[in-house]
Amino acid sequence: MQDLTMLNESQQDAVKCVDGPVLILAGAGSGKTKTITSRLAYLLSLGIPPANTLTLTFTNKAASEMRERAMAMIEEHTYPPLLCTFHKFGLLFLKFHIEKIGRKNSFVVIDTDDKKRILKSFSTSTELPTGMIASEISRYKTSLIDPKVAWEKAEQKSYQVIAKIYEQYEDYLESNNLVDFDDLLVLPYKILESDDALCEEVSHRYQYIMVDEYQDTNELQYKLLRKLCFTHNNLCVVGDDDQSIYGWRGANIKNILEFHESFDNVKIVKLEKNYRSTTQILKAANDLIEHNRGRIGKVLESTKGDGKAIEVMDSHDENQEAHSIAKRIKKLILSGVSPNEIAVLYRINALSRSLEEGLNKEQIPYNMVGGVKFYERAEVKDVISYLRVIANPHDDFSIKRIINRPKRGLGKVTIERMIKSAYDNRQSIYEYITCNESAIEKEATKKASLALKEFVQNIAYIRSIQENSTYDMIDAIEESFAIKEYYNNQPDSLERISNIDEFYGLFRDYVKQNPQMNVDDFLNELALQSDQDQIDSENISIMSIHASKGLEFEYLFVIGLEEGFFPLIGDGSDIEEERRLGYVAITRAKQELTLSFSASRFYKGRRTELTKSRFLKEAGVCEGSLIFEKTTSFKKGDLVKHKIFGIGRVTEISKVGREFKLQINFSGTRRDILASFVEKI
DNA sequence: TTGTCCCATGTTTTT
DNA sequence: CATGGGACAA
């Protein structure tokens, strides 16, 4: 029997509830991962075969962390339980069952960027932004609304347009045997729904299901889970309604709020003991989240003692803010704090710029989490497209990406014409080029048709190498297509080339370690991979609050606590979700928390005056009105610059209403000017 | 076909 | 400010 003495009472409760639906409300820092992994180990120790369990997470990072911790607890010879992301599960499922809906299991998984490219290639005339079309389509798909219904339901013209594009998109995916991220959940659901026998078999197979971060599940994931557990309802979901911060991308907080009504005899276990933060920090978090109405309700209790008071820092502008934070961080590091115990969080990525400058000035190395993902960089995606074409030359989608990269003298017109001819001939682009040499010579310039001929020959050549050795393929690719050479003459060449090399290395490693897998498997696995796990343990971290979920730091700074920035106000913004975001931010801190706001910021090309965030007051860390009590960083004697009058020196400072008026000496002429019109130099 | 310049635009992000 | 996309010239 699994040893549970390391767990507190409620954690043990959660672990021991094996049968039936269980909701574990796990507050921030309450030992959630420990509880889930212990529960998994406990299930196995009861004699439940590992293959009959299924544990689902949202990110690969969470999945691997859990796997690691669970494996440490269970006996070594045990067959590993299935523990993966929702999407990986969908991928595995489709590999086995996609043929039931008349598709081949050699499908290719496309990412968001691919999706947008496809959509862009359709919408020749619409003014609708591609991103918006993409997210609407995603919404339709995850709500199981097919294009026809979408069209019928569309009242506005723009939604009719979207419905049409949606239809075209679905046809495109099917005819090219592509699968997008939504399909990884939608298609398994559709298959299960149309095949009761299979549904029963699958449900029977996964006798014990656990879901992590349940507050982030969407409608479709809920439905899928219902299918998976319908014969037994042994479903254990773990989450925190106060940490639901992905509503904007379809997460449905109702899933967790109404879990006890959706299933019969739900057992609820609350984990409210917090092992992470001091009482002061938790009090602020509790006070803040208290202001939300739509929540189950729980109060975190600290085990770490009172701690230091939360500090509220105010600055004149973002540069001063960055400077002060950099100096504080420097002091912490000099006093012996390890840099990896320090982090700075922000609500929107745009705020990172000034922060980075401030850290650079103090020569503090930092590690920015998030940003452009490795596998999403243009140069890496180019190489991936080459691999896809080599694996399957009829992959028109990937051919289109690389056909003129490196530049082969093919223009938009030539390519379009060729695609159309290929389409009319019912051939793939590759087939068309190989079989219709004479037609191409008529359609394209001499240079272009020669280039095309060489292109398909090279592909065929590499395919022949691949049959003998996948490993040697890389050299042949680089030799034939000179992708690195191409990027050599582009901006950021050094970085791009090293990314390509890194990717080549990854591919070689994969081939070595999985000799039985083919290129397709590698590519599909890649599509589901993100690379945020490489947090550099040597440096301090800076990241968005979203990216900080699940992490913790001894010393934490949160910047940009101003109305409009945090809470962020805009269309589609939800004040309760903003508040939950604030809750997530605060609960990342273990020992010391500093909240910072600035009287003004330079954003979207203009300087805006700001008032401090209502969250400061709601968290009880800042008394007084929301109207920002202005300060000025100008001193008598400062050199300042005015757009018209040029450089001058401050001789007098006074207050006019809530503004500051400076008397400035511009080479002998004294003028009264409002502080916001001059810059310090 | 490709390179350059100007204008519009501007959350959060995983799979 | 900084980036991307469209228009236009070479």
PDB file of C-alpha atoms in Angstrom, chain A residues 256-439:
ATOM      1  CA  ILE A 256     -15.524  23.482 -12.430  1.00  0.00           C
ATOM      2  CA  LEU A 257     -18.199  25.655 -10.812  1.00  0.00           C
ATOM      3  CA  GLU A 258     -20.970  23.256 -11.784  1.00  0.00           C
ATOM      4  CA  PHE A 259     -19.082  19.985 -11.571  1.00  0.00           C
ATOM      5  CA  HIS A 260     -21.050  18.938  -8.491  1.00  0.00           C
ATOM      6  CA  GLU A 261     -24.285  19.397 -10.428  1.00  0.00           C
ATOM      7  CA  SER A 262     -23.120  17.713 -13.617  1.00  0.00           C
ATOM      8  CA  PHE A 263     -22.390  14.436 -11.871  1.00  0.00           C
ATOM      9  CA  ASP A 264     -24.200  12.544  -9.158  1.00  0.00           C
ATOM     10  CA  ASN A 265     -22.699  12.014  -5.723  1.00  0.00           C
ATOM     11  CA  VAL A 266     -19.736  14.267  -6.229  1.00  0.00           C
ATOM     12  CA  LYS A 267     -17.242  14.250  -3.428  1.00  0.00           C
ATOM     13  CA  ILE A 268     -15.550  17.614  -2.948  1.00  0.00           C
ATOM     14  CA  VAL A 269     -12.206  17.979  -1.218  1.00  0.00           C
ATOM     15  CA  LYS A 270     -10.720  21.392  -0.579  1.00  0.00           C
ATOM     16  CA  LEU A 271      -6.998  21.827  -0.197  1.00  0.00           C
ATOM     17  CA  GLU A 272      -6.641  25.130   1.587  1.00  0.00           C
ATOM     18  CA  LYS A 273      -3.362  24.721   3.406  1.00  0.00           C
ATOM     19  CA  ASN A 274      -0.782  26.698   1.566  1.00  0.00           C
ATOM     20  CA  TYR A 275       2.841  25.648   1.742  1.00  0.00           C
ATOM     21  CA  ARG A 276       4.197  28.420  -0.376  1.00  0.00           C
ATOM     22  CA  SER A 277       3.542  31.946   0.803  1.00  0.00           C
ATOM     23  CA  THR A 278       3.604  34.020   3.975  1.00  0.00           C
ATOM     24  CA  THR A 279       0.420  35.088   5.746  1.00  0.00           C
ATOM     25  CA  GLN A 280       0.763  38.652   4.496  1.00  0.00           C
ATOM     26  CA  ILE A 281       0.928  37.536   0.897  1.00  0.00           C
ATOM     27  CA  LEU A 282      -1.980  35.157   1.272  1.00  0.00           C
ATOM     28  CA  LYS A 283      -4.058  37.793   2.989  1.00  0.00           C
ATOM     29  CA  ALA A 284      -3.641  40.099   0.011  1.00  0.00           C
ATOM     30  CA  ALA A 285      -4.531  37.272  -2.357  1.00  0.00           C
ATOM     31  CA  ASN A 286      -7.572  36.249  -0.326  1.00  0.00           C
ATOM     32  CA  ASP A 287      -8.760  39.854   0.045  1.00  0.00           C
ATOM     33  CA  LEU A 288      -8.443  40.475  -3.663  1.00  0.00           C
ATOM     34  CA  ILE A 289     -10.250  37.372  -4.825  1.00  0.00           C
ATOM     35  CA  GLU A 290     -13.004  37.986  -2.256  1.00  0.00           C
ATOM     36  CA  HIS A 291     -14.240  40.690  -4.637  1.00  0.00           C
ATOM     37  CA  ASN A 292     -15.266  38.099  -7.204  1.00  0.00           C
ATOM     38  CA  ARG A 293     -18.815  36.805  -7.163  1.00  0.00           C
ATOM     39  CA  GLY A 294     -18.636  33.770  -9.380  1.00  0.00           C
ATOM     40  CA  ARG A 295     -16.570  31.432  -7.263  1.00  0.00           C
ATOM     41  CA  ILE A 296     -16.889  28.387  -5.108  1.00  0.00           C
ATOM     42  CA  GLY A 297     -15.095  30.079  -2.273  1.00  0.00           C
ATOM     43  CA  LYS A 298     -12.153  29.070  -0.159  1.00  0.00           C
ATOM     44  CA  VAL A 299      -9.598  30.764   2.023  1.00  0.00           C
ATOM     45  CA  LEU A 300      -5.939  29.915   1.853  1.00  0.00           C
ATOM     46  CA  GLU A 301      -4.189  29.400   5.124  1.00  0.00           C
ATOM     47  CA  SER A 302      -0.485  29.939   5.455  1.00  0.00           C
ATOM     48  CA  THR A 303       1.922  27.540   7.083  1.00  0.00           C
ATOM     49  CA  LYS A 304       4.837  29.882   6.652  1.00  0.00           C
ATOM     50  CA  GLY A 305       4.351  32.548   9.303  1.00  0.00           C
ATOM     51  CA  ASP A 306       3.539  36.222   8.985  1.00  0.00           C
ATOM     52  CA  GLY A 307       6.393  37.387   6.785  1.00  0.00           C
ATOM     53  CA  LYS A 308       7.239  40.799   5.449  1.00  0.00           C
ATOM     54  CA  ALA A 309       4.649  43.351   4.465  1.00  0.00           C
ATOM     55  CA  ILE A 310       3.874  43.657   0.799  1.00  0.00           C
ATOM     56  CA  GLU A 311       5.605  46.647  -0.650  1.00  0.00           C
ATOM     57  CA  VAL A 312       3.916  49.013  -3.024  1.00  0.00           C
ATOM     58  CA  MET A 313       6.273  50.901  -5.256  1.00  0.00           C
ATOM     59  CA  ASP A 314       5.367  53.962  -7.246  1.00  0.00           C
ATOM     60  CA  SER A 315       7.270  55.560 -10.052  1.00  0.00           C
ATOM     61  CA  HIS A 316       7.024  58.531 -12.306  1.00  0.00           C
ATOM     62  CA  ASP A 317       7.331  56.561 -15.504  1.00  0.00           C
ATOM     63  CA  GLU A 318       8.266  53.120 -16.800  1.00  0.00           C
ATOM     64  CA  ASN A 319      11.967  53.925 -16.987  1.00  0.00           C
ATOM     65  CA  GLN A 320      12.134  54.980 -13.387  1.00  0.00           C
ATOM     66  CA  GLU A 321      10.154  51.877 -12.474  1.00  0.00           C
ATOM     67  CA  ALA A 322      12.555  49.624 -14.351  1.00  0.00           C
ATOM     68  CA  HIS A 323      15.504  51.364 -12.800  1.00  0.00           C
ATOM     69  CA  SER A 324      14.188  50.993  -9.246  1.00  0.00           C
ATOM     70  CA  ILE A 325      13.346  47.347  -9.774  1.00  0.00           C
ATOM     71  CA  ALA A 326      16.733  46.622 -11.289  1.00  0.00           C
ATOM     72  CA  LYS A 327      18.406  48.248  -8.317  1.00  0.00           C
ATOM     73  CA  ARG A 328      16.354  46.261  -5.835  1.00  0.00           C
ATOM     74  CA  ILE A 329      17.125  43.058  -7.657  1.00  0.00           C
ATOM     75  CA  LYS A 330      20.797  43.900  -7.696  1.00  0.00           C
ATOM     76  CA  LYS A 331      20.695  44.461  -3.954  1.00  0.00           C
ATOM     77  CA  LEU A 332      18.973  41.118  -3.420  1.00  0.00           C
ATOM     78  CA  ILE A 333      21.556  39.299  -5.491  1.00  0.00           C
ATOM     79  CA  LEU A 334      24.420  41.054  -3.724  1.00  0.00           C
ATOM     80  CA  SER A 335      22.943  40.015  -0.389  1.00  0.00           C
ATOM     81  CA  GLY A 336      23.261  36.413  -1.483  1.00  0.00           C
ATOM     82  CA  VAL A 337      19.851  35.647  -2.966  1.00  0.00           C
ATOM     83  CA  SER A 338      20.071  33.214  -5.819  1.00  0.00           C
ATOM     84  CA  PRO A 339      18.856  34.918  -9.024  1.00  0.00           C
ATOM     85  CA  ASN A 340      16.558  32.026  -9.875  1.00  0.00           C
ATOM     86  CA  GLU A 341      14.513  32.889  -6.779  1.00  0.00           C
ATOM     87  CA  ILE A 342      13.613  36.255  -8.282  1.00  0.00           C
ATOM     88  CA  ALA A 343      11.046  37.054 -10.948  1.00  0.00           C
ATOM     89  CA  VAL A 344       9.252  40.028 -12.429  1.00  0.00           C
ATOM     90  CA  LEU A 345       5.742  39.614 -13.842  1.00  0.00           C
ATOM     91  CA  TYR A 346       3.664  41.804 -16.117  1.00  0.00           C
ATOM     92  CA  ARG A 347       0.163  41.684 -17.530  1.00  0.00           C
ATOM     93  CA  ILE A 348       1.060  42.514 -21.095  1.00  0.00           C
ATOM     94  CA  ASN A 349       4.212  41.700 -22.996  1.00  0.00           C
ATOM     95  CA  ALA A 350       4.687  45.269 -24.149  1.00  0.00           C
ATOM     96  CA  LEU A 351       5.761  46.167 -20.615  1.00  0.00           C
ATOM     97  CA  SER A 352       8.799  43.939 -20.855  1.00  0.00           C
ATOM     98  CA  ARG A 353      10.724  46.358 -23.044  1.00  0.00           C
ATOM     99  CA  SER A 354      11.417  49.072 -20.499  1.00  0.00           C
ATOM    100  CA  LEU A 355      12.062  46.426 -17.883  1.00  0.00           C
ATOM    101  CA  GLU A 356      14.636  44.742 -20.075  1.00  0.00           C
ATOM    102  CA  GLU A 357      16.384  48.035 -20.672  1.00  0.00           C
ATOM    103  CA  GLY A 358      16.512  48.704 -16.948  1.00  0.00           C
ATOM    104  CA  LEU A 359      17.973  45.265 -16.231  1.00  0.00           C
ATOM    105  CA  ASN A 360      20.513  45.653 -19.000  1.00  0.00           C
ATOM    106  CA  LYS A 361      21.662  48.976 -17.599  1.00  0.00           C
ATOM    107  CA  GLU A 362      22.352  47.335 -14.256  1.00  0.00           C
ATOM    108  CA  GLN A 363      23.884  44.384 -16.072  1.00  0.00           C
ATOM    109  CA  ILE A 364      21.524  41.870 -14.574  1.00  0.00           C
ATOM    110  CA  PRO A 365      21.218  38.864 -16.858  1.00  0.00           C
ATOM    111  CA  TYR A 366      17.642  37.714 -17.195  1.00  0.00           C
ATOM    112  CA  ASN A 367      15.701  34.946 -18.770  1.00  0.00           C
ATOM    113  CA  MET A 368      12.555  35.890 -20.606  1.00  0.00           C
ATOM    114  CA  VAL A 369       9.958  33.124 -20.529  1.00  0.00           C
ATOM    115  CA  GLY A 370       7.551  33.055 -23.435  1.00  0.00           C
ATOM    116  CA  GLY A 371       8.083  35.044 -26.573  1.00  0.00           C
ATOM    117  CA  VAL A 372       8.488  33.338 -29.904  1.00  0.00           C
ATOM    118  CA  LYS A 373       8.617  29.586 -29.529  1.00  0.00           C
ATOM    119  CA  PHE A 374      11.481  27.651 -30.966  1.00  0.00           C
ATOM    120  CA  TYR A 375       9.345  25.489 -33.208  1.00  0.00           C
ATOM    121  CA  GLU A 376       7.416  28.510 -34.393  1.00  0.00           C
ATOM    122  CA  ARG A 377      10.399  30.425 -35.705  1.00  0.00           C
ATOM    123  CA  ALA A 378      10.252  30.939 -39.442  1.00  0.00           C
ATOM    124  CA  GLU A 379      13.572  29.228 -40.124  1.00  0.00           C
ATOM    125  CA  VAL A 380      12.680  26.165 -38.068  1.00  0.00           C
ATOM    126  CA  LYS A 381       9.285  25.925 -39.684  1.00  0.00           C
ATOM    127  CA  ASP A 382      10.950  26.028 -43.078  1.00  0.00           C
ATOM    128  CA  VAL A 383      13.064  23.032 -42.216  1.00  0.00           C
ATOM    129  CA  ILE A 384       9.997  21.274 -40.800  1.00  0.00           C
ATOM    130  CA  SER A 385       8.211  21.918 -44.073  1.00  0.00           C
ATOM    131  CA  TYR A 386      11.089  20.351 -45.975  1.00  0.00           C
ATOM    132  CA  LEU A 387      10.860  17.300 -43.755  1.00  0.00           C
ATOM    133  CA  ARG A 388       7.134  17.123 -44.274  1.00  0.00           C
ATOM    134  CA  VAL A 389       7.515  17.277 -48.020  1.00  0.00           C
ATOM    135  CA  ILE A 390      10.150  14.581 -47.922  1.00  0.00           C
ATOM    136  CA  ALA A 391       7.901  12.408 -45.787  1.00  0.00           C
ATOM    137  CA  ASN A 392       4.970  13.112 -48.047  1.00  0.00           C
ATOM    138  CA  PRO A 393       5.613  14.988 -51.320  1.00  0.00           C
ATOM    139  CA  HIS A 394       1.894  15.393 -51.859  1.00  0.00           C
ATOM    140  CA  ASP A 395       1.670  17.679 -48.871  1.00  0.00           C
ATOM    141  CA  ASP A 396       0.703  20.712 -50.937  1.00  0.00           C
ATOM    142  CA  PHE A 397       0.487  22.885 -47.904  1.00  0.00           C
ATOM    143  CA  SER A 398       4.139  22.427 -46.990  1.00  0.00           C
ATOM    144  CA  ILE A 399       5.291  22.562 -50.599  1.00  0.00           C
ATOM    145  CA  LYS A 400       3.758  25.990 -50.877  1.00  0.00           C
ATOM    146  CA  ARG A 401       5.815  27.222 -47.984  1.00  0.00           C
ATOM    147  CA  ILE A 402       9.156  26.097 -49.339  1.00  0.00           C
ATOM    148  CA  ILE A 403       8.702  26.205 -53.072  1.00  0.00           C
ATOM    149  CA  ASN A 404      10.297  29.628 -53.236  1.00  0.00           C
ATOM    150  CA  ARG A 405      12.397  29.499 -50.113  1.00  0.00           C
ATOM    151  CA  PRO A 406      15.295  29.821 -50.660  1.00  0.00           C
ATOM    152  CA  LYS A 407      14.275  32.100 -53.513  1.00  0.00           C
ATOM    153  CA  ARG A 408      14.136  30.235 -56.782  1.00  0.00           C
ATOM    154  CA  GLY A 409      12.841  33.022 -58.949  1.00  0.00           C
ATOM    155  CA  LEU A 410       9.224  31.973 -58.646  1.00  0.00           C
ATOM    156  CA  GLY A 411       6.694  34.715 -58.196  1.00  0.00           C
ATOM    157  CA  LYS A 412       3.226  34.847 -56.829  1.00  0.00           C
ATOM    158  CA  VAL A 413       1.666  34.615 -60.272  1.00  0.00           C
ATOM    159  CA  THR A 414       3.639  31.575 -61.380  1.00  0.00           C
ATOM    160  CA  ILE A 415       2.930  29.720 -58.177  1.00  0.00           C
ATOM    161  CA  GLU A 416      -0.778  30.530 -58.244  1.00  0.00           C
ATOM    162  CA  ARG A 417      -1.039  29.412 -61.846  1.00  0.00           C
ATOM    163  CA  MET A 418       0.734  26.170 -61.097  1.00  0.00           C
ATOM    164  CA  ILE A 419      -1.469  25.426 -58.106  1.00  0.00           C
ATOM    165  CA  LYS A 420      -4.533  26.008 -60.214  1.00  0.00           C
ATOM    166  CA  SER A 421      -3.314  23.735 -63.025  1.00  0.00           C
ATOM    167  CA  ALA A 422      -2.428  21.040 -60.530  1.00  0.00           C
ATOM    168  CA  TYR A 423      -5.865  21.383 -59.004  1.00  0.00           C
ATOM    169  CA  ASP A 424      -7.560  21.161 -62.398  1.00  0.00           C
ATOM    170  CA  ASN A 425      -5.546  18.042 -63.193  1.00  0.00           C
ATOM    171  CA  ARG A 426      -6.483  16.563 -59.814  1.00  0.00           C
ATOM    172  CA  GLN A 427      -2.843  16.193 -58.993  1.00  0.00           C
ATOM    173  CA  SER A 428      -0.750  17.297 -56.077  1.00  0.00           C
ATOM    174  CA  ILE A 429       1.655  20.129 -56.785  1.00  0.00           C
ATOM    175  CA  TYR A 430       4.583  17.736 -56.631  1.00  0.00           C
ATOM    176  CA  GLU A 431       2.955  15.314 -59.050  1.00  0.00           C
ATOM    177  CA  TYR A 432       2.074  18.132 -61.369  1.00  0.00           C
ATOM    178  CA  ILE A 433       5.635  19.414 -61.509  1.00  0.00           C
ATOM    179  CA  THR A 434       7.042  15.924 -62.066  1.00  0.00           C
ATOM    180  CA  CYS A 435       4.566  14.870 -64.719  1.00  0.00           C
ATOM    181  CA  ASN A 436       3.889  18.016 -66.665  1.00  0.00           C
ATOM    182  CA  GLU A 437       7.307  19.341 -67.534  1.00  0.00           C
ATOM    183  CA  SER A 438       6.296  20.659 -70.926  1.00  0.00           C
ATOM    184  CA  ALA A 439       3.245  22.446 -69.578  1.00  0.00           C
TER     185      ALA A 439
END
